[in-house]
Tab-separated table of C-alpha atoms in Angstrom:
chain	number	residue	atom	x	y	z
A	1	UNK	CA	-8.950	-14.406	-22.663
A	2	UNK	CA	-5.774	-12.812	-21.269
A	3	UNK	CA	-6.501	-13.946	-17.705
A	4	UNK	CA	-7.127	-17.516	-18.860
A	5	UNK	CA	-3.950	-17.516	-20.953
A	6	UNK	CA	-1.901	-16.325	-17.977
A	7	UNK	CA	-3.355	-19.098	-15.804
A	8	UNK	CA	-2.700	-21.701	-18.527
A	9	UNK	CA	0.885	-20.508	-18.819
A	10	UNK	CA	1.304	-20.763	-15.049
A	11	UNK	CA	0.082	-24.358	-15.091
A	12	UNK	CA	2.265	-25.213	-18.090
A	13	UNK	CA	5.344	-23.801	-16.358
A	14	UNK	CA	4.736	-25.736	-13.146
A	15	UNK	CA	6.560	-28.969	-14.210
A	16	UNK	CA	9.615	-26.985	-15.388
A	17	UNK	CA	9.648	-24.941	-12.213
A	18	UNK	CA	9.473	-28.077	-10.059
A	19	UNK	CA	12.238	-29.665	-12.131
A	20	UNK	CA	14.419	-26.577	-11.615
A	21	UNK	CA	13.720	-26.698	-7.889
A	22	UNK	CA	14.647	-30.374	-7.713
A	23	UNK	CA	17.749	-29.789	-9.825
A	24	UNK	CA	18.904	-26.992	-7.552
A	25	UNK	CA	18.477	-29.220	-4.491
A	26	UNK	CA	20.496	-31.974	-6.168
A	27	UNK	CA	23.268	-29.589	-7.235
A	28	UNK	CA	23.583	-28.141	-3.742
A	29	UNK	CA	23.564	-31.527	-2.017
A	30	UNK	CA	26.687	-32.184	0.113
A	31	UNK	CA	26.914	-35.556	-1.677
A	32	UNK	CA	27.227	-33.924	-5.104
A	33	UNK	CA	30.893	-33.475	-6.137
A	34	UNK	CA	29.851	-30.614	-8.480
A	35	UNK	CA	28.582	-28.585	-5.534
A	36	UNK	CA	31.801	-26.587	-5.078
A	37	UNK	CA	32.650	-26.169	-8.772
A	38	UNK	CA	31.950	-22.967	-10.703
A	39	UNK	CA	29.859	-24.951	-13.177
A	40	UNK	CA	27.757	-26.515	-10.419
A	41	UNK	CA	27.280	-23.183	-8.651
A	42	UNK	CA	26.237	-21.527	-11.916
A	43	UNK	CA	23.708	-24.244	-12.714
A	44	UNK	CA	22.267	-24.069	-9.203
A	45	UNK	CA	22.049	-20.269	-9.399
A	46	UNK	CA	20.310	-20.447	-12.781
A	47	UNK	CA	17.799	-22.964	-11.421
A	48	UNK	CA	17.161	-20.707	-8.412
A	49	UNK	CA	16.565	-17.608	-10.576
A	50	UNK	CA	14.285	-19.555	-12.937
A	51	UNK	CA	12.243	-21.056	-10.088
A	52	UNK	CA	11.778	-17.731	-8.291
A	53	UNK	CA	10.888	-15.909	-11.521
A	54	UNK	CA	8.149	-18.359	-12.506
A	55	UNK	CA	6.669	-19.026	-9.081
A	56	UNK	CA	3.121	-18.068	-8.091
A	57	UNK	CA	3.325	-15.624	-5.190
A	58	UNK	CA	0.419	-15.714	-2.771
A	59	UNK	CA	-0.482	-13.230	-0.063
A	60	UNK	CA	2.619	-12.564	2.100
A	61	UNK	CA	2.691	-12.969	5.852
A	62	UNK	CA	3.266	-9.910	8.028
A	63	UNK	CA	6.108	-11.438	10.043
A	64	UNK	CA	5.848	-8.784	12.767
A	65	UNK	CA	6.074	-10.577	16.119
A	66	UNK	CA	7.831	-8.039	18.340
A	67	UNK	CA	8.663	-4.352	18.500
A	68	UNK	CA	11.275	-2.570	20.602
A	69	UNK	CA	9.824	0.111	22.857
A	70	UNK	CA	12.388	1.995	24.945
A	71	UNK	CA	14.948	-0.668	23.932
A	72	UNK	CA	12.812	-3.500	25.332
A	73	UNK	CA	11.069	-6.178	23.258
A	74	UNK	CA	7.261	-6.115	23.313
A	75	UNK	CA	5.196	-8.884	21.717
A	76	UNK	CA	2.923	-7.859	18.831
A	77	UNK	CA	-0.144	-9.753	17.618
A	78	UNK	CA	-1.930	-8.721	14.397
A	79	UNK	CA	-5.672	-9.108	14.947
A	80	UNK	CA	-8.688	-8.268	12.802
A	81	UNK	CA	-10.394	-5.372	14.578
A	82	UNK	CA	-13.104	-4.784	11.950
A	83	UNK	CA	-13.962	-6.519	8.732
A	84	UNK	CA	-16.041	-6.393	5.572
A	85	UNK	CA	-15.967	-8.612	2.483
A	86	UNK	CA	-13.584	-6.085	0.923
A	87	UNK	CA	-11.199	-5.217	3.729
A	88	UNK	CA	-9.878	-6.301	7.109
A	89	UNK	CA	-8.831	-3.609	9.545
A	90	UNK	CA	-5.718	-5.079	11.157
A	91	UNK	CA	-4.654	-3.918	14.606
A	92	UNK	CA	-1.048	-4.608	15.594
A	93	UNK	CA	-1.854	-5.073	19.257
A	94	UNK	CA	1.039	-4.901	21.685
A	95	UNK	CA	1.106	-6.983	24.849
A	96	UNK	CA	-0.419	-4.625	27.428
A	97	UNK	CA	1.568	-5.900	30.416
A	98	UNK	CA	4.899	-5.781	28.587
A	99	UNK	CA	4.138	-2.317	27.242
A	100	UNK	CA	3.216	-0.987	30.670
A	101	UNK	CA	6.448	-2.394	32.108
A	102	UNK	CA	8.699	-0.540	29.658
A	103	UNK	CA	6.882	2.806	29.687
A	104	UNK	CA	6.990	5.433	32.417
A	105	UNK	CA	4.176	5.285	34.987
A	106	UNK	CA	1.368	7.650	34.076
A	107	UNK	CA	2.372	7.869	30.406
A	108	UNK	CA	-0.421	8.827	28.042
A	109	UNK	CA	-1.669	6.094	25.690
A	110	UNK	CA	0.189	5.766	22.428
A	111	UNK	CA	-1.547	7.786	19.694
A	112	UNK	CA	-3.707	5.657	17.422
A	113	UNK	CA	-2.650	5.640	13.774
A	114	UNK	CA	-4.619	4.289	10.829
A	115	UNK	CA	-2.306	3.516	7.910
A	116	UNK	CA	-4.391	3.419	4.743
A	117	UNK	CA	-2.588	1.078	2.362
A	118	UNK	CA	-2.968	1.562	-1.382
A	119	UNK	CA	-5.426	-0.576	-3.298
A	120	UNK	CA	-3.404	-0.567	-6.499
A	121	UNK	CA	-2.155	-4.084	-7.142
A	122	UNK	CA	-0.017	-4.977	-4.114
A	123	UNK	CA	-1.047	-6.348	-0.745
A	124	UNK	CA	-0.951	-4.152	2.336
A	125	UNK	CA	2.105	-6.090	3.535
A	126	UNK	CA	4.130	-4.013	1.052
A	127	UNK	CA	3.956	-1.463	3.886
A	128	UNK	CA	5.516	-3.849	6.416
A	129	UNK	CA	8.415	-1.440	6.876
A	130	UNK	CA	5.991	1.450	7.356
A	131	UNK	CA	4.152	-0.435	10.091
A	132	UNK	CA	7.383	-1.469	11.821
A	133	UNK	CA	8.670	2.107	11.789
A	134	UNK	CA	5.625	3.553	13.557
A	135	UNK	CA	4.924	0.687	15.973
A	136	UNK	CA	7.289	1.907	18.726
A	137	UNK	CA	5.549	5.292	18.956
A	138	UNK	CA	1.967	4.605	17.831
A	139	UNK	CA	-0.901	2.177	18.266
A	140	UNK	CA	-1.015	1.042	14.637
A	141	UNK	CA	-3.927	-0.097	12.476
A	142	UNK	CA	-3.777	-0.792	8.732
A	143	UNK	CA	-6.260	-1.449	5.934
A	144	UNK	CA	-5.754	-4.955	4.540
A	145	UNK	CA	-7.673	-4.830	1.251
A	146	UNK	CA	-9.120	-8.010	-0.262
A	147	UNK	CA	-8.260	-9.567	-3.613
A	148	UNK	CA	-11.166	-9.077	-6.027
A	149	UNK	CA	-10.524	-12.448	-7.705
A	150	UNK	CA	-11.425	-14.076	-4.386
A	151	UNK	CA	-14.758	-12.213	-4.091
A	152	UNK	CA	-17.776	-14.123	-5.478
A	153	UNK	CA	-19.931	-12.075	-7.835
A	154	UNK	CA	-22.872	-12.281	-5.433
A	155	UNK	CA	-21.019	-9.900	-3.113
A	156	UNK	CA	-21.829	-7.146	-5.598
A	157	UNK	CA	-19.782	-4.112	-6.549
A	158	UNK	CA	-16.994	-2.255	-4.787
A	159	UNK	CA	-16.319	1.198	-6.193
A	160	UNK	CA	-14.498	4.398	-5.216
A	161	UNK	CA	-17.395	5.638	-3.087
A	162	UNK	CA	-17.516	2.289	-1.282
A	163	UNK	CA	-13.818	2.816	-0.529
A	164	UNK	CA	-14.689	6.198	1.021
A	165	UNK	CA	-17.398	4.532	3.121
A	166	UNK	CA	-14.877	1.979	4.356
A	167	UNK	CA	-12.495	4.714	5.500
A	168	UNK	CA	-15.283	6.402	7.465
A	169	UNK	CA	-16.440	3.120	8.989
A	170	UNK	CA	-12.928	2.175	10.087
A	171	UNK	CA	-12.259	5.594	11.596
A	172	UNK	CA	-15.546	5.295	13.466
A	173	UNK	CA	-14.443	1.926	14.826
A	174	UNK	CA	-11.043	3.266	15.923
A	175	UNK	CA	-12.605	6.342	17.522
A	176	UNK	CA	-12.134	10.079	17.281
A	177	UNK	CA	-8.781	11.767	17.659
A	178	UNK	CA	-6.761	9.164	15.744
A	179	UNK	CA	-4.146	9.967	13.108
A	180	UNK	CA	-4.490	8.903	9.466
A	181	UNK	CA	-1.542	8.098	7.210
A	182	UNK	CA	-2.525	7.690	3.549
A	183	UNK	CA	0.186	6.159	1.347
A	184	UNK	CA	-0.002	6.850	-2.404
A	185	UNK	CA	-3.358	5.927	-4.038
A	186	UNK	CA	-5.606	6.468	-0.964
A	187	UNK	CA	-4.929	10.223	-0.849
A	188	UNK	CA	-8.014	11.450	-2.755
A	189	UNK	CA	-10.606	9.075	-1.226
A	190	UNK	CA	-9.182	9.513	2.292
A	191	UNK	CA	-9.310	13.302	1.944
A	192	UNK	CA	-12.867	12.984	0.616
A	193	UNK	CA	-13.906	10.827	3.582
A	194	UNK	CA	-12.381	13.206	6.150
A	195	UNK	CA	-13.894	16.214	4.359
A	196	UNK	CA	-17.375	14.747	4.720
A	197	UNK	CA	-16.711	13.808	8.338
A	198	UNK	CA	-15.650	17.398	9.012
A	199	UNK	CA	-18.726	18.814	7.301
A	200	UNK	CA	-20.929	16.438	9.322
A	201	UNK	CA	-19.100	17.373	12.537
A	202	UNK	CA	-18.515	13.630	12.958
A	203	UNK	CA	-16.999	12.954	16.423
A	204	UNK	CA	-14.970	10.115	14.900
A	205	UNK	CA	-12.964	12.445	12.664
A	206	UNK	CA	-9.196	12.169	13.135
A	207	UNK	CA	-6.865	14.640	14.810
A	208	UNK	CA	-4.479	14.663	11.859
A	209	UNK	CA	-4.078	13.365	8.328
A	210	UNK	CA	-0.766	12.754	6.583
A	211	UNK	CA	-0.500	12.023	2.874
A	212	UNK	CA	2.630	10.459	1.386
A	213	UNK	CA	3.258	10.412	-2.368
A	214	UNK	CA	-0.458	10.768	-3.140
A	215	UNK	CA	-2.076	11.948	-6.404
A	216	UNK	CA	-4.263	14.602	-4.794
A	217	UNK	CA	-3.851	16.635	-8.005
A	218	UNK	CA	-2.258	14.497	-10.718
A	219	UNK	CA	-1.994	17.507	-13.055
A	220	UNK	CA	1.060	18.789	-11.182
A	221	UNK	CA	4.490	17.536	-12.279
A	222	UNK	CA	2.917	14.743	-14.339
A	223	UNK	CA	4.819	11.455	-14.429
A	224	UNK	CA	4.710	8.643	-16.992
A	225	UNK	CA	1.627	6.980	-15.396
A	226	UNK	CA	-0.136	10.373	-15.245
A	227	UNK	CA	0.629	11.079	-18.893
A	228	UNK	CA	-0.593	7.624	-19.918
A	229	UNK	CA	-3.894	8.227	-18.136
A	230	UNK	CA	-4.269	11.579	-19.902
A	231	UNK	CA	-3.281	10.345	-23.380
A	232	UNK	CA	-5.491	7.263	-23.437
A	233	UNK	CA	-9.257	7.531	-23.653
A	234	UNK	CA	-11.469	6.138	-20.918
A	235	UNK	CA	-12.718	3.569	-23.421
A	236	UNK	CA	-9.147	2.357	-24.006
A	237	UNK	CA	-8.736	1.507	-20.316
A	238	UNK	CA	-12.132	-0.163	-20.261
A	239	UNK	CA	-11.296	-2.278	-23.314
A	240	UNK	CA	-7.656	-3.159	-22.616
A	241	UNK	CA	-7.226	-3.239	-18.840
A	242	UNK	CA	-10.349	-5.083	-17.678
A	243	UNK	CA	-10.512	-8.879	-17.803
A	244	UNK	CA	-12.741	-11.659	-16.489
A	245	UNK	CA	-11.653	-13.849	-13.581
A	246	UNK	CA	-11.512	-17.499	-14.714
A	247	UNK	CA	-12.274	-20.665	-12.772
A	248	UNK	CA	-11.343	-22.002	-10.251
A	249	UNK	CA	-11.075	-18.682	-8.382
A	250	UNK	CA	-14.081	-17.842	-6.147
A	251	UNK	CA	-14.516	-14.586	-8.108
A	252	UNK	CA	-15.056	-16.428	-11.402
A	253	UNK	CA	-16.844	-14.184	-13.960
A	254	UNK	CA	-16.098	-11.008	-11.974
A	255	UNK	CA	-14.658	-8.243	-14.144
A	256	UNK	CA	-11.364	-7.006	-12.696
A	257	UNK	CA	-8.175	-5.084	-13.306
A	258	UNK	CA	-5.701	-7.943	-12.766
A	259	UNK	CA	-2.764	-7.449	-10.465
A	260	UNK	CA	-0.406	-9.030	-12.994
A	261	UNK	CA	-1.262	-6.253	-15.474
A	262	UNK	CA	-0.423	-3.603	-12.893
A	263	UNK	CA	2.795	-5.432	-12.012
A	264	UNK	CA	3.837	-5.609	-15.669
A	265	UNK	CA	3.210	-1.876	-16.023
A	266	UNK	CA	5.349	-1.037	-12.993
A	267	UNK	CA	8.177	-3.357	-14.058
A	268	UNK	CA	8.235	-1.983	-17.611
A	269	UNK	CA	8.776	1.515	-16.215
A	270	UNK	CA	12.128	0.352	-14.782
A	271	UNK	CA	12.814	-2.775	-16.818
A	272	UNK	CA	16.577	-2.282	-16.914
A	273	UNK	CA	16.724	-1.942	-13.144
A	274	UNK	CA	14.827	-5.218	-12.627
A	275	UNK	CA	16.999	-7.109	-15.144
A	276	UNK	CA	20.099	-5.774	-13.413
A	277	UNK	CA	18.708	-6.868	-10.049
A	278	UNK	CA	18.196	-10.428	-11.331
A	279	UNK	CA	21.739	-10.516	-12.708
A	280	UNK	CA	23.145	-9.358	-9.374
A	281	UNK	CA	21.018	-11.971	-7.618
A	282	UNK	CA	22.486	-14.646	-9.908
A	283	UNK	CA	26.029	-13.536	-9.075
A	284	UNK	CA	25.294	-13.316	-5.328
A	285	UNK	CA	24.134	-16.943	-5.437
A	286	UNK	CA	27.297	-18.073	-7.193
A	287	UNK	CA	29.466	-16.152	-4.724
A	288	UNK	CA	27.536	-17.521	-1.750
A	289	UNK	CA	26.581	-14.009	-0.640
A	290	UNK	CA	23.594	-15.020	1.450
A	291	UNK	CA	22.922	-11.560	2.884
A	292	UNK	CA	22.447	-9.781	-0.435
A	293	UNK	CA	20.658	-12.762	-1.984
A	294	UNK	CA	18.319	-12.793	1.021
A	295	UNK	CA	17.539	-9.087	0.651
A	296	UNK	CA	16.718	-9.663	-3.032
A	297	UNK	CA	14.389	-12.543	-2.178
A	298	UNK	CA	12.680	-10.542	0.548
A	299	UNK	CA	11.992	-7.600	-1.765
A	300	UNK	CA	10.785	-9.593	-4.780
A	301	UNK	CA	8.747	-12.065	-2.739
A	302	UNK	CA	6.718	-9.009	-1.707
A	303	UNK	CA	6.895	-7.086	-4.977
A	304	UNK	CA	5.699	-10.022	-7.103
A	305	UNK	CA	2.693	-10.715	-4.860
A	306	UNK	CA	-0.285	-8.946	-6.413
A	307	UNK	CA	-4.052	-8.732	-6.079
A	308	UNK	CA	-6.883	-7.791	-8.442
A	309	UNK	CA	-9.044	-4.664	-8.297
A	310	UNK	CA	-12.732	-4.561	-9.151
A	311	UNK	CA	-13.596	-3.097	-12.545
A	312	UNK	CA	-15.671	-0.276	-11.105
A	313	UNK	CA	-13.069	0.821	-8.552
A	314	UNK	CA	-10.246	0.882	-11.085
A	315	UNK	CA	-12.182	2.675	-13.831
A	316	UNK	CA	-13.637	5.272	-11.457
A	317	UNK	CA	-10.144	5.954	-10.116
A	318	UNK	CA	-8.805	6.422	-13.651
A	319	UNK	CA	-11.639	8.754	-14.578
A	320	UNK	CA	-12.148	10.791	-11.404
A	321	UNK	CA	-8.568	10.985	-10.131
A	322	UNK	CA	-6.268	10.784	-13.162
A	323	UNK	CA	-8.331	12.033	-16.090
A	324	UNK	CA	-10.909	14.493	-14.795
A	325	UNK	CA	-9.301	15.381	-11.424
A	326	UNK	CA	-12.640	15.719	-9.629
A	327	UNK	CA	-11.373	16.381	-6.113
A	328	UNK	CA	-8.677	18.822	-7.223
A	329	UNK	CA	-11.214	20.769	-9.321
A	330	UNK	CA	-13.817	20.834	-6.562
A	331	UNK	CA	-16.393	18.793	-8.503
A	332	UNK	CA	-16.211	15.394	-6.763
A	333	UNK	CA	-19.776	14.153	-6.242
A	334	UNK	CA	-20.074	11.359	-3.681
A	335	UNK	CA	-22.737	8.887	-4.854
A	336	UNK	CA	-23.610	11.458	-7.500
A	337	UNK	CA	-25.576	13.519	-4.980
A	338	UNK	CA	-23.169	15.130	-2.501
A	339	UNK	CA	-20.372	17.547	-3.310
A	340	UNK	CA	-17.163	16.794	-1.383
A	341	UNK	CA	-15.833	19.974	0.237
A	342	UNK	CA	-12.213	19.855	1.514
A	343	UNK	CA	-12.681	23.456	2.671
A	344	UNK	CA	-14.962	22.066	5.372
A	345	UNK	CA	-11.924	20.664	7.195
A	346	UNK	CA	-10.967	23.093	9.954
A	347	UNK	CA	-9.675	21.165	12.955
A	348	UNK	CA	-7.844	18.195	11.386
A	349	UNK	CA	-4.102	18.843	11.053
A	350	UNK	CA	-2.565	18.226	7.627
A	351	UNK	CA	0.917	17.011	6.671
A	352	UNK	CA	2.185	16.108	3.194
A	353	UNK	CA	5.334	14.148	2.357
A	354	UNK	CA	6.854	13.802	-1.102
A	355	UNK	CA	9.990	12.270	-2.615
A	356	UNK	CA	12.379	14.347	-4.675
A	357	UNK	CA	12.734	11.591	-7.302
A	358	UNK	CA	9.202	10.179	-7.182
A	359	UNK	CA	8.332	8.854	-10.659
A	360	UNK	CA	4.783	7.825	-9.706
A	361	UNK	CA	3.409	10.924	-7.920
A	362	UNK	CA	5.430	13.964	-8.932
A	363	UNK	CA	6.323	16.824	-6.595
A	364	UNK	CA	3.310	19.044	-6.024
A	365	UNK	CA	0.658	16.369	-6.430
A	366	UNK	CA	0.500	15.677	-2.702
A	367	UNK	CA	1.124	19.296	-1.706
A	368	UNK	CA	-2.123	20.148	-3.492
A	369	UNK	CA	-3.976	19.035	-0.363
A	370	UNK	CA	-2.890	22.289	1.298
A	371	UNK	CA	-4.504	24.328	-1.468
A	372	UNK	CA	-7.773	22.410	-1.129
A	373	UNK	CA	-7.983	22.520	2.677
A	374	UNK	CA	-7.935	26.310	2.822
A	375	UNK	CA	-9.554	26.588	6.250
A	376	UNK	CA	-6.987	24.562	8.191
A	377	UNK	CA	-4.869	27.066	10.188
A	378	UNK	CA	-1.270	27.414	9.021
A	379	UNK	CA	0.067	26.234	12.366
A	380	UNK	CA	-1.762	22.938	11.797
A	381	UNK	CA	-0.069	22.302	8.452
A	382	UNK	CA	3.318	20.846	7.489
A	383	UNK	CA	4.981	19.920	4.215
A	384	UNK	CA	8.170	17.955	3.662
A	385	UNK	CA	10.069	16.874	0.545
A	386	UNK	CA	12.563	14.067	1.177
A	387	UNK	CA	15.753	14.548	-0.855
A	388	UNK	CA	17.166	11.658	-2.830
A	389	UNK	CA	14.265	9.189	-2.701
A	390	UNK	CA	11.787	7.894	-5.244
A	391	UNK	CA	8.238	6.704	-4.705
A	392	UNK	CA	9.103	3.597	-2.689
A	393	UNK	CA	11.519	5.563	-0.511
A	394	UNK	CA	8.711	7.828	0.671
A	395	UNK	CA	7.286	5.022	2.830
A	396	UNK	CA	10.108	2.518	3.207
A	397	UNK	CA	13.878	2.266	3.483
A	398	UNK	CA	16.670	3.846	5.537
A	399	UNK	CA	15.878	7.489	4.781
A	400	UNK	CA	12.220	6.899	5.505
A	401	UNK	CA	13.068	5.490	8.938
A	402	UNK	CA	15.668	8.078	9.891
A	403	UNK	CA	14.284	11.262	8.308
A	404	UNK	CA	10.577	10.931	7.491
A	405	UNK	CA	9.277	8.896	10.433
A	406	UNK	CA	10.660	11.278	13.103
A	407	UNK	CA	9.009	14.241	11.344
A	408	UNK	CA	5.635	12.510	11.082
A	409	UNK	CA	5.872	11.336	14.692
A	410	UNK	CA	6.685	14.843	15.879
A	411	UNK	CA	3.731	16.145	13.878
A	412	UNK	CA	1.230	13.673	15.367
A	413	UNK	CA	2.526	14.340	18.893
A	414	UNK	CA	1.641	18.016	18.494
A	415	UNK	CA	-2.010	17.018	18.297
A	416	UNK	CA	-2.162	14.284	20.934
A	417	UNK	CA	-4.208	16.560	23.211
A	418	UNK	CA	-7.167	16.018	20.893
A	419	UNK	CA	-6.962	12.281	21.473
A	420	UNK	CA	-6.487	12.745	25.217
A	421	UNK	CA	-9.710	14.763	25.378
A	422	UNK	CA	-11.573	12.057	23.443
A	423	UNK	CA	-10.195	9.279	25.682
A	424	UNK	CA	-11.169	11.239	28.829
A	425	UNK	CA	-14.672	11.801	27.486
A	426	UNK	CA	-15.065	8.114	26.607
A	427	UNK	CA	-13.810	7.069	30.041
A	428	UNK	CA	-16.264	9.441	31.735
A	429	UNK	CA	-19.135	8.042	29.655
A	430	UNK	CA	-18.346	4.528	30.849
């Protein structure tokens, strides 16, 4: 019933939202004498805040058209390189001729990087800043996960093991010697996928894997979400967090963890901060501060865009990652028949990045990957804690661009020889 009530409320609010939008346009019209008065500005600002707060936010656009390589602009085109009903593998392809013109003759190809975006309520475009930061130095791919409410029930299930299969399939498509960057939620399934690839001696396994703010072992430095998962029973999550998709969505009757529930949970963790942000936005509008108002819009247009997760994926993640800690305890059984062995990883370099003030994945949760991958040589490992940033700052923002990105880039460059060998072998085979 909750999902239907939310949709009914959205429909009921539509006339008021449209009226607020029309009122704002009228108040800001050059023909309106109230336009320059404090009263008129305040009314227009109120209408703007109301309209933006009650709007339905669809899937955001990437808005990445160019990247600067060696100070020159190079055109970028996002294309779907591989697809399934549950995910598109996006490749941010640079114009080959422009790229060749701005790079030194004989330069090695840019290292391929697969950014694994979290499937935890937001679209992959939340990592727009992450993609932009690595585009100048890497050939970037990203997982663009699908919204479960748009998946008809006849497509079947999508669970945590299916997620692992997708990671393997996408790495196989990209080719061996790539570099994987797992942001937040993907840490455990990505490590599981690479562990099995290593055990199978899969030629498509990556040269390096970097985990950022990931709950590899959620028992360490538990945060509020970790404690909630521990305190509540599995049955509580099953009863209170899972709802049925209503018509007219294509996924009607599919059982999901709705994105709006996840969004409400995140916002309640920092409710005062969000209220303060809306108040500042209101004042910026009155003052005519377009720059700060624009930054607010840009952030919340992305933050308020959410997708649904399938019931089975969400509940398995709660149980295996946050309640029973399967991977961290060495008991993760893929498909119930195969034990995942991180100790099988020997020739894939490992880097972990954490934020000092992360209130989602506490310090130590990501570092746990080093304790699990005991057979990776020490000179192929790196760990970094970024001072002064929270969870979001681990993969976006000024400190991410100036302090984290250079370290990750330096780390991947150390293992480019692996990719060069793979490229030479592929070229010889052709």
